PDB file of C-alpha atoms in Angstrom:
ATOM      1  CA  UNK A 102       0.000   0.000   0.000  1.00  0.00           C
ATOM      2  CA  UNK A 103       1.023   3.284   0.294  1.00  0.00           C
ATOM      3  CA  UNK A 104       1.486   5.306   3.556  1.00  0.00           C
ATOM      4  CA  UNK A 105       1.114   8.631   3.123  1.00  0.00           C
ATOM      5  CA  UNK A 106       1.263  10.868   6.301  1.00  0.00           C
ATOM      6  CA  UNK A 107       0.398  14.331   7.233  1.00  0.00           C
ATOM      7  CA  UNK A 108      -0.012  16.429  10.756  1.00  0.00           C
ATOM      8  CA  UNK A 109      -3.531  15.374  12.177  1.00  0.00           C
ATOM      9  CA  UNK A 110      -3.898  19.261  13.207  1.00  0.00           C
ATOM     10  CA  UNK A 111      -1.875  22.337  13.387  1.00  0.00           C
ATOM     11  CA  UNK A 112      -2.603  25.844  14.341  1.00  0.00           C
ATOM     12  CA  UNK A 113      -0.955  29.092  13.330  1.00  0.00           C
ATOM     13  CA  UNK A 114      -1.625  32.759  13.440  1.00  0.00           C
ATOM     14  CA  UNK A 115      -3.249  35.194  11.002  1.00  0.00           C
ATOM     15  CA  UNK A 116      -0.852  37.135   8.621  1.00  0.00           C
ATOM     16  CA  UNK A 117       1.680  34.289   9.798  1.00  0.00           C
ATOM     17  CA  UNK A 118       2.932  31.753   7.540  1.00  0.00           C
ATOM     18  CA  UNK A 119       2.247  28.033   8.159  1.00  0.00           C
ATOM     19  CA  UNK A 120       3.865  25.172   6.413  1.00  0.00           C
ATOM     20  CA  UNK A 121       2.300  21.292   6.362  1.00  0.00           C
ATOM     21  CA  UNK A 122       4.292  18.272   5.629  1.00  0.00           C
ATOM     22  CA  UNK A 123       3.839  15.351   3.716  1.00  0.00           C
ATOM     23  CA  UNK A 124       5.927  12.442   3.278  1.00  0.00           C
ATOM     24  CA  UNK A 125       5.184   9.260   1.105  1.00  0.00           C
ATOM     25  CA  UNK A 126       6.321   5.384   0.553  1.00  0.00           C
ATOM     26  CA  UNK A 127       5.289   4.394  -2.470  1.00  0.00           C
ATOM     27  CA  UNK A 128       6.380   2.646  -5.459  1.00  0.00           C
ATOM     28  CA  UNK A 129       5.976   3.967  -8.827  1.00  0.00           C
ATOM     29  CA  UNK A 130       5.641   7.554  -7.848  1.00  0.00           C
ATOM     30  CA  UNK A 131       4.060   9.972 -10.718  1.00  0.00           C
ATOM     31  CA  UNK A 132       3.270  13.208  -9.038  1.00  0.00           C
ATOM     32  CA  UNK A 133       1.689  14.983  -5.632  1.00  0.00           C
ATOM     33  CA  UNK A 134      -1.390  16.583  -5.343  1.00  0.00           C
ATOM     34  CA  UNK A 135      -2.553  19.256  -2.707  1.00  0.00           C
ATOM     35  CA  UNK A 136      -6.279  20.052  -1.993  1.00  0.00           C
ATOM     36  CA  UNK A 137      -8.149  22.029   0.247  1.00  0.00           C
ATOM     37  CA  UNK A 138     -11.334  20.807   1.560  1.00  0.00           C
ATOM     38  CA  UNK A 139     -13.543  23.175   4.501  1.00  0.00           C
ATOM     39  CA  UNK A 140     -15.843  21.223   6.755  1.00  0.00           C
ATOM     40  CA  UNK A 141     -18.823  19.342   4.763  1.00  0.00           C
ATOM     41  CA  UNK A 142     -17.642  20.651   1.292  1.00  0.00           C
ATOM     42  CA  UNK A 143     -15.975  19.361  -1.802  1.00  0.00           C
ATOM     43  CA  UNK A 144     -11.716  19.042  -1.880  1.00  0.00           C
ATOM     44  CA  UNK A 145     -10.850  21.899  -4.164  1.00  0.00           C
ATOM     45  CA  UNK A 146      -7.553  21.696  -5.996  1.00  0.00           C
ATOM     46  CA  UNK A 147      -4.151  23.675  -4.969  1.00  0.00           C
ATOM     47  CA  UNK A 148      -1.321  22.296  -6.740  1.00  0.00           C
ATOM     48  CA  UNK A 149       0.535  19.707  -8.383  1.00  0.00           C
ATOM     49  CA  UNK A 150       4.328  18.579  -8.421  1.00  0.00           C
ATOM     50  CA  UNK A 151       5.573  15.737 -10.486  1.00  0.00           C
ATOM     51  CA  UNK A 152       9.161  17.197 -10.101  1.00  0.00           C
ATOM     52  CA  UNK A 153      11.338  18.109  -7.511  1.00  0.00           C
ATOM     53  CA  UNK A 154      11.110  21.994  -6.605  1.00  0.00           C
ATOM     54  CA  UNK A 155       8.931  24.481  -5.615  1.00  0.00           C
ATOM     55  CA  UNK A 156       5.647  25.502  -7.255  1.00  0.00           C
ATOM     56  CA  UNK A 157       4.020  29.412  -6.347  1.00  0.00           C
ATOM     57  CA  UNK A 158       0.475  30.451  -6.621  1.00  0.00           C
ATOM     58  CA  UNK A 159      -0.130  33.217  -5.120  1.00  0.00           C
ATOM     59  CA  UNK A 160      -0.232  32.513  -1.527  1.00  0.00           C
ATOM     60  CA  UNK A 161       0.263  28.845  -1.848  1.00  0.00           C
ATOM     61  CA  UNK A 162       3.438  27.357  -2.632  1.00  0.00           C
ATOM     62  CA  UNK A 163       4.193  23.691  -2.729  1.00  0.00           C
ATOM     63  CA  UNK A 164       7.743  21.658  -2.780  1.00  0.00           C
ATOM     64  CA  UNK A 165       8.437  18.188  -3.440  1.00  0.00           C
ATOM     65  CA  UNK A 166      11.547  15.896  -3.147  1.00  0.00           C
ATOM     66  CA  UNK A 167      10.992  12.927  -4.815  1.00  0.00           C
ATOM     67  CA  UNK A 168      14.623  11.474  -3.174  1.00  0.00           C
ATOM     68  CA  UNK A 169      13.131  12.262   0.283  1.00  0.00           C
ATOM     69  CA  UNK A 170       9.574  10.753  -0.112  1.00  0.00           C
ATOM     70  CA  UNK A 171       9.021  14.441   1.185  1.00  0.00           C
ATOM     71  CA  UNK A 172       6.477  17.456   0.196  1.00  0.00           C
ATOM     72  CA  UNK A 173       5.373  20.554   1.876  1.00  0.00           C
ATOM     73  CA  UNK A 174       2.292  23.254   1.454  1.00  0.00           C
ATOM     74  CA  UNK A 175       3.411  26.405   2.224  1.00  0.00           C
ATOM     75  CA  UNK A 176       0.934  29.522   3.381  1.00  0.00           C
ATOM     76  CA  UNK A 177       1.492  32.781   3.227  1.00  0.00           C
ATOM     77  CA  UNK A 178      -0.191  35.894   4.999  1.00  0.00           C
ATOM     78  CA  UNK A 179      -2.727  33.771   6.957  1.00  0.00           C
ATOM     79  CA  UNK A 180      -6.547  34.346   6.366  1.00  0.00           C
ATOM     80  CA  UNK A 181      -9.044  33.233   8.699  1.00  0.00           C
ATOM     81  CA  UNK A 182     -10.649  31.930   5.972  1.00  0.00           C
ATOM     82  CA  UNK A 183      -7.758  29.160   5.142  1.00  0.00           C
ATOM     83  CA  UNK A 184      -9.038  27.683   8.124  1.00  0.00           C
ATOM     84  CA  UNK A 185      -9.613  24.642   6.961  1.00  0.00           C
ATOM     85  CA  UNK A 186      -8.254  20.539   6.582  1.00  0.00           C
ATOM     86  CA  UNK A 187      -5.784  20.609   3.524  1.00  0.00           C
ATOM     87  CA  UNK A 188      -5.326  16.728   1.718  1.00  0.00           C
ATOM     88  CA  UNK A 189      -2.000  15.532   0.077  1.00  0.00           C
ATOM     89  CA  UNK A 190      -2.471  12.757  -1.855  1.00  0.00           C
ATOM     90  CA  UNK A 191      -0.419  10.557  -4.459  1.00  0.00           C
ATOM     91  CA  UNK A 192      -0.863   9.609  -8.194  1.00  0.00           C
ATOM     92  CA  UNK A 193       1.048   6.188  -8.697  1.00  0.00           C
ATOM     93  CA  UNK A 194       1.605   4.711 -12.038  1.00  0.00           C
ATOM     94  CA  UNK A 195      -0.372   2.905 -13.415  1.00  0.00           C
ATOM     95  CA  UNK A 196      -3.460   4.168 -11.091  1.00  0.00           C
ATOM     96  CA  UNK A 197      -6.241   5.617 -11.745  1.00  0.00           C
ATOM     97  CA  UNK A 198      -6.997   7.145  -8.461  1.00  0.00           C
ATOM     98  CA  UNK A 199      -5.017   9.099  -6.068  1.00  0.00           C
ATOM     99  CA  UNK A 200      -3.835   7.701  -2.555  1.00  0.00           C
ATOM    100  CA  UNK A 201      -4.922  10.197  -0.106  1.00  0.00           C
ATOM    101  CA  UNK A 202      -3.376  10.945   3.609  1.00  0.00           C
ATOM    102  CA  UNK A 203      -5.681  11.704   6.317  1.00  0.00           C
ATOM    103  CA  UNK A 204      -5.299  15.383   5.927  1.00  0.00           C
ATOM    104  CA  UNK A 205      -4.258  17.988   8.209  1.00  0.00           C
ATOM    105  CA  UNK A 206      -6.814  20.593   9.777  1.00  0.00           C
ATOM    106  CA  UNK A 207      -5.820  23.744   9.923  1.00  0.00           C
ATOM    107  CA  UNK A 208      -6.683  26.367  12.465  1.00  0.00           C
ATOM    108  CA  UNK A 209      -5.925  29.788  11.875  1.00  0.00           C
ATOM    109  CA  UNK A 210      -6.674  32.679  14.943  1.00  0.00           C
ATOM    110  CA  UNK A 211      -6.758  35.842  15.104  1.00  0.00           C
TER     111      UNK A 211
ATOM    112  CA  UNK B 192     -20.905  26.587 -15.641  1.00  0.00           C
ATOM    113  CA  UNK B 193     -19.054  23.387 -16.165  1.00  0.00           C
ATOM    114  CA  UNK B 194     -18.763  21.593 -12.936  1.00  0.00           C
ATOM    115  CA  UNK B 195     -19.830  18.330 -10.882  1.00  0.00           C
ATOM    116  CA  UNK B 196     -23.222  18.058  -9.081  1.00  0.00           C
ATOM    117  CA  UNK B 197     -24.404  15.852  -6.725  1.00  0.00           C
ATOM    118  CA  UNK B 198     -27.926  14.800  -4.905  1.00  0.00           C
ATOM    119  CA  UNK B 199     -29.115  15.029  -2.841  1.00  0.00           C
ATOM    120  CA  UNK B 200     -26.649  16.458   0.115  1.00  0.00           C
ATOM    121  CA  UNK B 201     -27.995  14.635   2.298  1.00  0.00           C
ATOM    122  CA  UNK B 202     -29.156  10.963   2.285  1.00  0.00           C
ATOM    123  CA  UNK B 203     -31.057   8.470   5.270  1.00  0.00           C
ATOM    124  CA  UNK B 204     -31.210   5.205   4.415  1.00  0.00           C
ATOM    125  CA  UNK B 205     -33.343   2.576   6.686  1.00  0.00           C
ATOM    126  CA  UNK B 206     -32.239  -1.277   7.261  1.00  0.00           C
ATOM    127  CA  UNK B 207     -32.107  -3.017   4.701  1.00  0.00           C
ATOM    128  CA  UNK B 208     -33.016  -0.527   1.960  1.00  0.00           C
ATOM    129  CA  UNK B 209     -30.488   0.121  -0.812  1.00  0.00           C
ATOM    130  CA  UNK B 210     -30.061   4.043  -1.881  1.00  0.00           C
ATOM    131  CA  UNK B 211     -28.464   5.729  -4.962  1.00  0.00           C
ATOM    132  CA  UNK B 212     -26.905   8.553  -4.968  1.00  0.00           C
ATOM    133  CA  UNK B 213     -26.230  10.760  -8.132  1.00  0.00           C
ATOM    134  CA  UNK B 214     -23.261  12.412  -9.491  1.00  0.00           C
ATOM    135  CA  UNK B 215     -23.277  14.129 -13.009  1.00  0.00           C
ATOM    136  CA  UNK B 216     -20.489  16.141 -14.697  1.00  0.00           C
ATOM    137  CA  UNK B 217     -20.625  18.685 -17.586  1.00  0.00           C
ATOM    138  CA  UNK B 218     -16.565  18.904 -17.994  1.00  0.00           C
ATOM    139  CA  UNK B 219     -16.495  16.257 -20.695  1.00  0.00           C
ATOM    140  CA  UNK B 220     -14.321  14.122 -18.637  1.00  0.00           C
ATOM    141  CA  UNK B 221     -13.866  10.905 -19.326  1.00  0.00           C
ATOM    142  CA  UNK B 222     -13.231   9.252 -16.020  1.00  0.00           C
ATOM    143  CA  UNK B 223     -15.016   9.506 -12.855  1.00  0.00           C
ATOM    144  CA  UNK B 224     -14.237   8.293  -9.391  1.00  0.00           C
ATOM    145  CA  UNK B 225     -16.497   7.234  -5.866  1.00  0.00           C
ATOM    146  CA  UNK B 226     -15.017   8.279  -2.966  1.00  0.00           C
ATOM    147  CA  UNK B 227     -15.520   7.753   0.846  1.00  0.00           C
ATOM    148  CA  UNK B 228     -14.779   9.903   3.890  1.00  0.00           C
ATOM    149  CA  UNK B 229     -14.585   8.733   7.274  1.00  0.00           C
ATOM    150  CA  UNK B 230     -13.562  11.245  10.135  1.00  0.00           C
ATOM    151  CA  UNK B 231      -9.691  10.912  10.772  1.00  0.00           C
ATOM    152  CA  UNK B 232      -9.386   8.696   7.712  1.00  0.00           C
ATOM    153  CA  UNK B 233      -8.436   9.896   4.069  1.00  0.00           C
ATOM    154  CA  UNK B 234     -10.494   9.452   1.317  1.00  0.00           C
ATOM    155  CA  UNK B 235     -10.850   5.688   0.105  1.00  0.00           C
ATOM    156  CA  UNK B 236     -11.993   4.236  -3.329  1.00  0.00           C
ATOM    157  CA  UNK B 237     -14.812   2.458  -4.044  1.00  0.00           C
ATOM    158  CA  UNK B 238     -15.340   3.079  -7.584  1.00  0.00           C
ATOM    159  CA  UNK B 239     -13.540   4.144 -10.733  1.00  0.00           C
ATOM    160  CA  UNK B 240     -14.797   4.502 -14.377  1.00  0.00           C
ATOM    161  CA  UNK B 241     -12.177   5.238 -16.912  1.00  0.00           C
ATOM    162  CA  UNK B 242     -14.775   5.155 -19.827  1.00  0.00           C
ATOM    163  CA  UNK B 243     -18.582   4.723 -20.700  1.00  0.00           C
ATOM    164  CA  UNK B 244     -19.879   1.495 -19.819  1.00  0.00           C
ATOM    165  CA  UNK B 245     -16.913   0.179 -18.105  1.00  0.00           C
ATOM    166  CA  UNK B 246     -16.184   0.420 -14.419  1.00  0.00           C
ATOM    167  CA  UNK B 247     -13.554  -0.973 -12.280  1.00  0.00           C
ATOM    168  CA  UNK B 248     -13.511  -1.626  -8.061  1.00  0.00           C
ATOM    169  CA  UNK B 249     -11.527   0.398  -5.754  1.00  0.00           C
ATOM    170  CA  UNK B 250     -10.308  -0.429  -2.487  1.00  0.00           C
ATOM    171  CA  UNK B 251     -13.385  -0.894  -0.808  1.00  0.00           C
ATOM    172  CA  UNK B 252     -16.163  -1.940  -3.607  1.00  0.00           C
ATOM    173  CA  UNK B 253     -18.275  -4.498  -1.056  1.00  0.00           C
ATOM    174  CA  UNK B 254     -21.531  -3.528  -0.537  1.00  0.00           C
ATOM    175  CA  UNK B 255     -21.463  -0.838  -3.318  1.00  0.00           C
ATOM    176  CA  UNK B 256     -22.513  -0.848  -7.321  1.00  0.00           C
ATOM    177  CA  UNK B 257     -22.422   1.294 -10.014  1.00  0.00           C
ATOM    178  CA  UNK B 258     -23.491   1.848 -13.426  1.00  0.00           C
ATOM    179  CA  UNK B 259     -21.518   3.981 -16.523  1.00  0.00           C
ATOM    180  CA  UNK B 260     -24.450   3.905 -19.143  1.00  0.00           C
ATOM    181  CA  UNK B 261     -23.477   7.903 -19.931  1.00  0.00           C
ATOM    182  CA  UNK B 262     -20.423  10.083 -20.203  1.00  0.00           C
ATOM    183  CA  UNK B 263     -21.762  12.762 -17.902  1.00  0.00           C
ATOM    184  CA  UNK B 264     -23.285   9.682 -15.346  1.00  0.00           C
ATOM    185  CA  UNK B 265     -22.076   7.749 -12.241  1.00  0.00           C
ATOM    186  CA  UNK B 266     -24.662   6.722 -10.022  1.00  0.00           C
ATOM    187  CA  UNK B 267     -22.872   5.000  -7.047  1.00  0.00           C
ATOM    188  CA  UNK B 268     -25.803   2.484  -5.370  1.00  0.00           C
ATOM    189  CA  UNK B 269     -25.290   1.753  -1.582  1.00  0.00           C
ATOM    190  CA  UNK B 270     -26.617  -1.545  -0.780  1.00  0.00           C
ATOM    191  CA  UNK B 271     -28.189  -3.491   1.977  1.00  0.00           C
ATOM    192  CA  UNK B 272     -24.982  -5.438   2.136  1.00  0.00           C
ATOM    193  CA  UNK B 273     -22.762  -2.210   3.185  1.00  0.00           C
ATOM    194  CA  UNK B 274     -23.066  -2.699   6.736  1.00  0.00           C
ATOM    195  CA  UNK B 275     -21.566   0.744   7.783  1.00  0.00           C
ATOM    196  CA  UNK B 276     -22.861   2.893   5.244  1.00  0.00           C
ATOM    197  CA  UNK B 277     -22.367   6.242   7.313  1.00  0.00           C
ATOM    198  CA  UNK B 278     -20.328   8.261   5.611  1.00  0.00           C
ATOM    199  CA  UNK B 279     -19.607  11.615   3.402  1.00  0.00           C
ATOM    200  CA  UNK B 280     -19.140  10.231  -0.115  1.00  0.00           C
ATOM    201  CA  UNK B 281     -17.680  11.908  -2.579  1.00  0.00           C
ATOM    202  CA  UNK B 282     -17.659  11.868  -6.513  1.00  0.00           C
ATOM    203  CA  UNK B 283     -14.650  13.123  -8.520  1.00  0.00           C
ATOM    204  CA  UNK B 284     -13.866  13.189 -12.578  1.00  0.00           C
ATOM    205  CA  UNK B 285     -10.843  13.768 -14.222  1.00  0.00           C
ATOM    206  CA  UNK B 286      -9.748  14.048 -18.151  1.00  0.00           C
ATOM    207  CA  UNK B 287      -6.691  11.833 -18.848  1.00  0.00           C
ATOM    208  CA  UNK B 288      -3.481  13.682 -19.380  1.00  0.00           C
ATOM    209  CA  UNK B 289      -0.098  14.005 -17.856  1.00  0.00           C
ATOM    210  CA  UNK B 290      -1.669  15.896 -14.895  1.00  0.00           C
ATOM    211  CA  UNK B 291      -4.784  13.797 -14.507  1.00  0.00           C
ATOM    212  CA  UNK B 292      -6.702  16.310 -12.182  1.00  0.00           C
ATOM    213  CA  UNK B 293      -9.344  15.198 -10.322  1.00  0.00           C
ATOM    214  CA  UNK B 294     -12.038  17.984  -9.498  1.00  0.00           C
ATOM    215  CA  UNK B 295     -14.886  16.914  -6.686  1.00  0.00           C
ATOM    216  CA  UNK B 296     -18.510  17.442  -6.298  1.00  0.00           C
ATOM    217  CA  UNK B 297     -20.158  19.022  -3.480  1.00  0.00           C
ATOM    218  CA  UNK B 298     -20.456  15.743  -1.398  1.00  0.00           C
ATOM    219  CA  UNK B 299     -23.345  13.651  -0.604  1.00  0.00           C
ATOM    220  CA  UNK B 300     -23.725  12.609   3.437  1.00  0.00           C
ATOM    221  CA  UNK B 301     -25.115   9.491   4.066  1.00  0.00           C
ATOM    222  CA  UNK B 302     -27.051   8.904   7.852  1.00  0.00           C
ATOM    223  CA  UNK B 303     -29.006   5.351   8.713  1.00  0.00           C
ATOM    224  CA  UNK B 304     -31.945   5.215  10.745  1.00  0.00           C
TER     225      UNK B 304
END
């Protein structure tokens, strides 16, 4: 299988920045997905690495290290609304689905 | 808009009873996915359709069925046989590509009686 694990909950101030881990076992690797999902609604895409580095969008930033099994979801400039549980999850080859980790809630205060 | 819908948001099924619930998509993907949510678990599998009128189990299929009879289509059917069927299930498609994105529907949350 593949084990895939994240923070179970982390808090951080707003206008502070807050980075989440991920790190991954898996055979086969063929890229890393980030989501955000708030309470009762639909995961909503953030980003995507297939290759090592760091990705920006905006506010969000994401790095991967495919050596190191290893990502991370940067945010920047805190909103109360990012309060919410953000998702890493795995594409393998050969899969059709993605291999999601339990997801890490976020808490932002003021 | 192009997006994903799903009904209804919320579900209650009684013993024994089996209950569909309905996920359509106006993206023109070609693959769609069933997902399940459990608190402090990630999302699990229980479906996958790559194409129309083929459909392949996930992870944890028993006690579940679908149907692929349309593009834009892919009723999930909970059945009396899923003996835990308490849940927030989600649908997802995707077009194939290097990327592969999946994008989700709103979520359907299923209660017994």
């Amino acid at each position: 299988g593949q084990n895939i694990d994240q923070p179970t909950e982390m808090t951080a101030t707003e206008g502070a920045i807050v980075q989440i881990n991920c790190t991954y076992q898996t055979s086969g690797f063929n890229g890393l997905f980030w989501y955000q999902q708030h309470a009762g609604e639909a995961p909503t895409f953030l980003s995507y690495n297939v290759l090592d580095g760091l990705e920006e969008k905006g506010r969000f930033s994401s790095f991967l290290s495919r050596s190191k099994g290893y990502s991370y979801l940067l945010l920047k400039e805190l909103q109360m609304k990012d309060s919410a549980s953000y998702l890493c999850a795995v594409k393998k080859d050969g899969a059709n689905n993605l291999f999601f980790g339990t997801g890490t809630r976020l808490t932002v205060i003021p | 808009d192009g997006g994903i819908t799903q009904s209804p948001k919320y579900l209650f099924r009684k013993e024994g009873q089996n209950v569909t619930l309905s996920c359509e998509q106006n993206l023109n993907h070609d693959a769609m996915y069933w997902y399940r949510q459990d608190p402090g678990q990630g999302l699990r599998l229980i479906y996958y359709s790559q194409i129309v009128n083929d459909f392949q189990k996930g992870d944890i299929a028993e006690g579940y069925s679908v149907s692929r009879e349309k593009k834009e289509s892919f009723p999930l059917t909970v059945t009396s046989a899923q003996k835990n069927p308490t849940a927030f299930y989600l649908c997802a498609s995707s077009r194939p590509g290097l990327q592969e994105t999946q994008y989700f529907g709103p979520g359907t949350r299923l209660l017994v009686l």
